[in-house]
CSV table of C-alpha atoms in Angstrom, one decimal:
chain,number,residue,atom,x,y,z
A,1343,MET,CA,-21.0,-37.8,-114.2
A,1344,ILE,CA,-21.3,-40.7,-111.6
A,1345,LYS,CA,-17.6,-41.0,-110.9
A,1346,SER,CA,-17.3,-37.2,-110.6
A,1347,LYS,CA,-19.7,-37.2,-107.8
A,1348,ILE,CA,-17.9,-40.1,-106.1
A,1349,ASN,CA,-14.8,-38.3,-106.3
A,1350,TRP,CA,-16.5,-35.3,-105.0
A,1351,ARG,CA,-17.9,-37.1,-102.0
A,1352,ARG,CA,-14.6,-38.7,-101.2
A,1353,GLN,CA,-13.1,-35.2,-101.2
A,1354,ILE,CA,-15.4,-34.0,-98.7
A,1355,ILE,CA,-15.2,-37.2,-96.5
A,1356,GLY,CA,-11.3,-36.8,-96.7
A,1357,ASN,CA,-11.4,-33.0,-95.7
A,1358,GLY,CA,-13.8,-34.1,-92.8
A,1359,ILE,CA,-11.4,-36.4,-91.6
A,1360,VAL,CA,-8.4,-34.2,-91.8
A,1361,ILE,CA,-10.4,-31.5,-90.0
A,1362,ILE,CA,-11.4,-33.9,-87.4
A,1363,VAL,CA,-7.8,-35.3,-87.0
A,1364,LEU,CA,-6.3,-31.7,-86.5
A,1365,ALA,CA,-8.9,-30.7,-84.0
A,1366,LEU,CA,-8.1,-33.9,-82.1
A,1367,ILE,CA,-4.4,-33.3,-82.3
A,1368,GLY,CA,-4.9,-29.5,-81.4
A,1369,GLY,CA,-7.1,-30.5,-78.3
A,1370,PHE,CA,-4.4,-32.9,-77.2
A,1371,PHE,CA,-1.7,-30.4,-77.3
A,1372,TRP,CA,-3.9,-27.8,-75.2
A,1373,TYR,CA,-4.9,-30.6,-72.8
A,1374,ARG,CA,-1.3,-31.6,-72.2
A,1375,THR,CA,-0.1,-27.7,-72.2
A,1376,VAL,CA,-2.9,-26.9,-69.5
A,1377,HIS,CA,-2.4,-30.2,-67.3
A,1378,SER,CA,1.4,-30.0,-67.3
A,1379,GLN,CA,1.1,-26.8,-65.4
A,1380,ASP,CA,-1.0,-28.5,-62.8
A,1381,THR,CA,0.6,-28.8,-59.7
A,1382,TRP,CA,-1.6,-30.8,-57.8
A,1383,ARG,CA,0.5,-33.7,-57.0
A,1384,GLN,CA,3.5,-31.6,-56.1
A,1385,VAL,CA,1.7,-29.0,-53.9
A,1386,THR,CA,-0.2,-31.8,-51.9
A,1387,ALA,CA,2.6,-34.3,-51.8
A,1388,ASP,CA,2.9,-33.4,-48.1
A,1389,LYS,CA,-0.7,-32.8,-47.6
A,1390,THR,CA,-0.1,-29.1,-47.1
A,1391,VAL,CA,-1.1,-26.1,-49.1
A,1392,VAL,CA,0.9,-22.6,-48.7
A,1393,VAL,CA,-1.7,-19.9,-48.3
A,1394,GLY,CA,-0.6,-16.2,-48.7
A,1395,VAL,CA,-2.0,-13.6,-46.6
A,1396,ASP,CA,-1.6,-10.1,-45.3
A,1397,ASP,CA,-1.7,-10.4,-41.6
A,1398,THR,CA,-3.1,-6.9,-40.9
A,1399,PHE,CA,-6.1,-7.4,-42.9
A,1400,VAL,CA,-9.0,-7.3,-40.1
A,1401,PRO,CA,-11.2,-9.4,-40.0
A,1402,MET,CA,-10.1,-11.7,-42.8
A,1403,GLY,CA,-6.6,-12.5,-41.7
A,1404,PHE,CA,-5.0,-10.8,-38.7
A,1405,ARG,CA,-3.1,-11.4,-35.5
A,1406,ASN,CA,-4.8,-11.6,-32.2
A,1407,ALA,CA,-3.6,-10.2,-28.9
A,1408,GLN,CA,-1.5,-13.6,-28.4
A,1409,GLY,CA,-0.1,-13.2,-31.9
A,1410,ASP,CA,-1.9,-16.0,-33.4
A,1411,LEU,CA,-3.2,-15.7,-36.8
A,1412,VAL,CA,-7.0,-15.9,-36.9
A,1413,GLY,CA,-9.8,-14.3,-39.2
A,1414,TYR,CA,-12.6,-15.1,-41.3
A,1415,ASP,CA,-10.3,-16.3,-44.2
A,1416,VAL,CA,-8.0,-18.1,-42.0
A,1417,GLU,CA,-10.7,-20.1,-40.4
A,1418,LEU,CA,-12.5,-20.8,-43.8
A,1419,ALA,CA,-9.4,-21.8,-45.4
A,1420,ARG,CA,-8.5,-24.3,-42.7
A,1421,ALA,CA,-12.2,-25.7,-42.8
A,1422,THR,CA,-12.2,-25.9,-46.7
A,1423,LEU,CA,-8.7,-27.6,-47.0
A,1424,LYS,CA,-9.7,-30.2,-44.5
A,1425,LYS,CA,-12.5,-31.2,-46.3
A,1426,MET,CA,-9.8,-31.9,-49.1
A,1427,GLY,CA,-7.8,-33.7,-46.8
A,1428,LEU,CA,-5.2,-31.0,-46.6
A,1429,LYS,CA,-3.7,-28.5,-44.1
A,1430,ALA,CA,-3.1,-24.6,-44.7
A,1431,ASP,CA,0.5,-23.3,-44.2
A,1432,PHE,CA,-0.1,-19.6,-43.8
A,1433,GLN,CA,2.6,-17.3,-45.4
A,1434,THR,CA,2.8,-13.6,-44.6
A,1435,ILE,CA,3.3,-11.6,-47.8
A,1436,ASP,CA,3.7,-8.2,-49.2
A,1437,TRP,CA,0.1,-7.5,-50.5
A,1438,SER,CA,1.5,-5.6,-53.5
A,1439,MET,CA,3.3,-8.7,-54.5
A,1440,LYS,CA,0.9,-11.2,-54.1
A,1441,GLU,CA,0.3,-12.4,-57.6
A,1442,THR,CA,4.2,-12.7,-58.0
A,1443,GLU,CA,4.4,-14.6,-55.1
A,1444,LEU,CA,1.7,-17.1,-56.5
A,1445,LYS,CA,3.5,-17.1,-60.0
A,1446,THR,CA,7.2,-17.7,-58.7
A,1447,GLY,CA,5.5,-20.7,-56.4
A,1448,HIS,CA,6.3,-19.2,-53.0
A,1449,ILE,CA,2.5,-19.6,-52.3
A,1450,ASP,CA,-0.1,-21.8,-53.7
A,1451,MET,CA,-3.1,-19.8,-53.0
A,1452,ILE,CA,-4.1,-16.0,-52.3
A,1453,TRP,CA,-7.0,-16.2,-49.8
A,1454,ASN,CA,-7.2,-13.0,-48.0
A,1455,GLY,CA,-10.3,-10.8,-48.8
A,1456,TYR,CA,-9.0,-11.1,-52.3
A,1457,THR,CA,-11.5,-9.2,-54.8
A,1458,LYS,CA,-12.3,-10.3,-58.2
A,1459,ASN,CA,-11.7,-7.8,-60.9
A,1460,ALA,CA,-10.7,-7.8,-64.6
A,1461,ASP,CA,-7.1,-7.0,-63.9
A,1462,ARG,CA,-6.4,-9.9,-61.4
A,1463,LYS,CA,-8.3,-12.4,-63.7
A,1464,LYS,CA,-5.6,-11.9,-66.3
A,1465,LYS,CA,-3.0,-13.3,-63.8
A,1466,VAL,CA,-4.8,-15.8,-61.6
A,1467,ALA,CA,-7.6,-18.3,-61.8
A,1468,PHE,CA,-10.3,-17.6,-59.1
A,1469,SER,CA,-12.4,-19.8,-57.2
A,1470,ASP,CA,-16.0,-19.2,-57.0
A,1471,SER,CA,-17.1,-16.3,-55.0
A,1472,TYR,CA,-17.7,-17.1,-51.3
A,1473,HIS,CA,-18.1,-13.7,-49.7
A,1474,HIS,CA,-19.2,-10.1,-50.9
A,1475,ASP,CA,-18.2,-6.7,-49.7
A,1476,HIS,CA,-17.8,-3.0,-50.9
A,1477,GLN,CA,-15.6,-0.2,-50.6
A,1478,VAL,CA,-16.2,2.8,-48.3
A,1479,ILE,CA,-14.5,6.0,-47.3
A,1480,VAL,CA,-13.4,6.5,-43.5
A,1481,THR,CA,-12.8,9.8,-42.0
A,1482,MET,CA,-12.9,11.5,-38.8
A,1483,LYS,CA,-16.1,13.3,-37.6
A,1484,ASN,CA,-14.0,16.4,-36.8
A,1485,GLN,CA,-13.1,16.5,-40.5
A,1486,GLN,CA,-16.3,17.7,-41.6
A,1487,ILE,CA,-16.5,15.4,-44.6
A,1488,ASN,CA,-20.1,14.3,-45.0
A,1489,LYS,CA,-20.3,13.2,-48.6
A,1490,LEU,CA,-18.0,12.3,-51.4
A,1491,ASN,CA,-18.1,15.8,-52.9
A,1492,ASP,CA,-16.6,17.0,-49.7
A,1493,LEU,CA,-13.4,15.1,-50.4
A,1494,LYS,CA,-12.3,17.7,-53.2
A,1495,GLY,CA,-8.8,18.7,-52.5
A,1496,LYS,CA,-8.5,16.5,-49.6
A,1497,ARG,CA,-5.7,13.9,-48.9
A,1498,LEU,CA,-6.8,10.3,-49.6
A,1499,GLY,CA,-5.0,7.1,-48.4
A,1500,ALA,CA,-5.2,3.6,-49.6
A,1501,GLN,CA,-3.4,0.4,-49.5
A,1502,THR,CA,-0.9,-0.6,-52.5
A,1503,GLY,CA,-2.5,-3.2,-54.5
A,1504,SER,CA,-5.8,-3.1,-53.0
A,1505,SER,CA,-9.1,-3.4,-55.0
A,1506,GLY,CA,-10.2,0.1,-53.8
A,1507,LEU,CA,-7.0,1.7,-55.1
A,1508,LEU,CA,-7.3,-0.3,-58.6
A,1509,ALA,CA,-10.8,1.0,-59.0
A,1510,TYR,CA,-9.6,4.6,-57.9
A,1511,ASN,CA,-7.0,4.6,-60.5
A,1512,GLU,CA,-9.0,3.5,-63.2
A,1513,GLN,CA,-9.7,6.1,-66.1
A,1514,GLY,CA,-12.5,8.2,-65.5
A,1515,ASN,CA,-13.2,7.2,-62.0
A,1516,SER,CA,-15.4,9.9,-60.4
A,1517,LEU,CA,-14.0,9.9,-57.0
A,1518,ARG,CA,-10.5,10.5,-58.4
A,1519,LYS,CA,-11.8,13.5,-60.2
A,1520,THR,CA,-13.4,14.8,-57.1
A,1521,VAL,CA,-10.4,14.4,-55.0
A,1522,GLY,CA,-8.2,15.8,-57.9
A,1523,SER,CA,-4.8,14.1,-57.0
A,1524,ASP,CA,-3.4,10.5,-56.6
A,1525,ALA,CA,-4.2,8.6,-53.6
A,1526,GLN,CA,-1.3,8.3,-51.0
A,1527,GLN,CA,-0.3,4.8,-50.7
A,1528,TYR,CA,0.4,2.5,-47.7
A,1529,ASP,CA,1.7,-1.2,-47.5
A,1530,THR,CA,-1.0,-1.9,-44.7
A,1531,PHE,CA,-4.6,-0.4,-44.1
A,1532,ASP,CA,-3.6,0.2,-40.3
A,1533,LYS,CA,-0.7,2.4,-41.2
A,1534,ALA,CA,-3.1,4.5,-43.3
A,1535,LEU,CA,-5.8,4.5,-40.5
A,1536,ASN,CA,-3.1,5.7,-38.0
A,1537,ASP,CA,-2.4,8.7,-40.1
A,1538,LEU,CA,-5.9,9.3,-40.5
A,1539,GLN,CA,-6.4,9.7,-36.7
A,1540,VAL,CA,-3.2,12.0,-36.2
A,1541,GLY,CA,-4.3,14.2,-38.9
A,1542,ARG,CA,-1.7,13.4,-41.9
A,1543,LEU,CA,-4.8,12.2,-43.9
A,1544,ASN,CA,-8.3,13.5,-44.4
A,1545,ALA,CA,-9.7,10.1,-45.4
A,1546,VAL,CA,-9.1,6.4,-46.4
A,1547,LEU,CA,-10.4,4.4,-49.2
A,1548,ILE,CA,-11.1,0.9,-47.6
A,1549,ASP,CA,-13.0,-2.3,-47.7
A,1550,ALA,CA,-16.3,-1.9,-45.7
A,1551,ASP,CA,-15.7,-5.4,-43.6
A,1552,TYR,CA,-12.1,-3.9,-42.5
A,1553,ALA,CA,-13.5,-0.6,-41.7
A,1554,GLY,CA,-16.4,-1.9,-39.5
A,1555,TYR,CA,-14.4,-4.3,-37.2
A,1556,TYR,CA,-11.6,-1.8,-37.0
A,1557,ILE,CA,-13.8,1.1,-35.9
A,1558,ALA,CA,-15.7,-1.2,-33.5
A,1559,HIS,CA,-12.5,-2.1,-31.8
A,1560,GLU,CA,-11.1,1.4,-31.5
A,1561,LYS,CA,-11.4,3.3,-28.0
A,1562,ASP,CA,-13.6,5.9,-29.4
A,1563,PRO,CA,-15.7,4.5,-32.2
A,1564,GLU,CA,-17.9,7.5,-32.4
A,1565,ALA,CA,-15.1,9.7,-33.5
A,1566,PHE,CA,-15.1,8.0,-37.0
A,1567,LYS,CA,-17.4,8.5,-39.8
A,1568,THR,CA,-18.0,6.0,-42.8
A,1569,ILE,CA,-19.3,7.2,-46.3
A,1570,LYS,CA,-20.5,4.8,-48.9
A,1571,THR,CA,-18.7,4.9,-52.5
A,1572,ASN,CA,-20.3,4.1,-55.9
A,1573,PHE,CA,-17.8,1.4,-56.6
A,1574,GLY,CA,-20.4,-1.4,-56.7
A,1575,THR,CA,-20.1,-4.7,-54.8
A,1576,ASP,CA,-16.6,-6.7,-54.5
A,1577,ALA,CA,-16.8,-10.3,-54.8
A,1578,TYR,CA,-14.0,-12.3,-53.0
A,1579,GLY,CA,-12.4,-15.6,-54.3
A,1580,VAL,CA,-9.3,-17.5,-53.8
A,1581,GLY,CA,-6.7,-16.9,-56.4
A,1582,MET,CA,-4.7,-19.8,-57.7
A,1583,ARG,CA,-2.3,-20.3,-60.9
A,1584,LYS,CA,-4.1,-20.8,-64.1
A,1585,GLY,CA,-2.7,-24.1,-64.5
A,1586,ASP,CA,-3.9,-25.5,-61.3
A,1587,VAL,CA,-7.0,-26.9,-62.5
A,1588,THR,CA,-7.4,-29.9,-60.0
A,1589,LEU,CA,-6.7,-27.6,-57.0
A,1590,ARG,CA,-9.3,-25.0,-58.3
A,1591,ASN,CA,-12.1,-27.8,-58.9
A,1592,LYS,CA,-11.4,-29.2,-55.5
A,1593,VAL,CA,-11.6,-25.8,-53.7
A,1594,ASN,CA,-14.8,-24.9,-55.4
A,1595,ASP,CA,-16.3,-28.3,-54.4
A,1596,ALA,CA,-15.2,-27.9,-50.8
A,1597,LEU,CA,-16.6,-24.5,-50.8
A,1598,ALA,CA,-19.7,-25.6,-52.1
A,1599,GLU,CA,-19.9,-28.1,-49.3
A,1600,ALA,CA,-19.1,-25.6,-46.6
A,1601,LYS,CA,-21.8,-23.4,-47.7
A,1602,LYS,CA,-24.4,-26.3,-47.8
A,1603,ASP,CA,-23.5,-27.6,-44.4
A,1604,GLY,CA,-23.5,-24.3,-42.7
A,1605,THR,CA,-19.6,-23.9,-42.0
A,1606,ILE,CA,-19.4,-20.5,-43.8
A,1607,ASP,CA,-22.5,-19.0,-42.0
A,1608,LYS,CA,-20.9,-20.1,-38.7
A,1609,ILE,CA,-17.5,-18.4,-39.3
A,1610,SER,CA,-19.5,-15.3,-40.7
A,1611,GLN,CA,-21.6,-15.2,-37.4
A,1612,LYS,CA,-18.4,-15.3,-35.5
A,1613,TYR,CA,-16.7,-12.2,-37.4
A,1614,PHE,CA,-19.5,-10.3,-38.8
A,1615,GLY,CA,-22.4,-11.1,-36.5
A,1616,THR,CA,-24.5,-12.2,-39.7
A,1617,ASP,CA,-24.9,-15.1,-42.0
A,1618,ASN,CA,-22.6,-14.9,-44.8
A,1619,LYS,CA,-23.3,-12.2,-47.7
């Protein structure tokens, strides 16, 4: 009887040891797999990080009258990377191909009003959120569109690959049901807004920050009308490859420092006239 109990105890201990060893081996291979994809050393070898942007996306990243790249995200990226001892090399990309550009290594970050959502989280690792926005409808007052229901049967434009278009195309979206058709897609928002002004579109689905900045800088801002959607709040984050754990952690630390020392609020005041939201 005593011998049986001893054998039983030995068996439990033996099984426990096997489980622990297997867990350690599994953890080792998981760690090696994840960190073998960490490109921190390669990316930062020349102290430069390639940042993908859409250089028409006001006020986050755009060209000024002199052709220089400026904007909220441009300045924040420079300030954040500086805190990390790095410089930003901005690369203009096709926004509809942003995740592909990241995956293939043509860029190291997507930093340009990049909204977090479930679909994108499958493809990239996001930083902590640093800014919030929402989707609106921009139309011309002469279109007589005063509420979302007035968009029934109208021509709606949106940017290919934008968070607004992704939300619009989700199954059961109420705005899509109201409009009753696919949105007409453009590679940049400014082209959609140009078509709006000449009457080829009735409305554009767009980020509120973009809409506000664009309209404020038009010759006749009073000719435009903005209508809120029911899409909720968009949280902006920096998109990185899932294996770039070191880069992501360092970006999060630098963003937290930029928030604490007032850097983010200072840039926000410059482009939005308010502290960061």
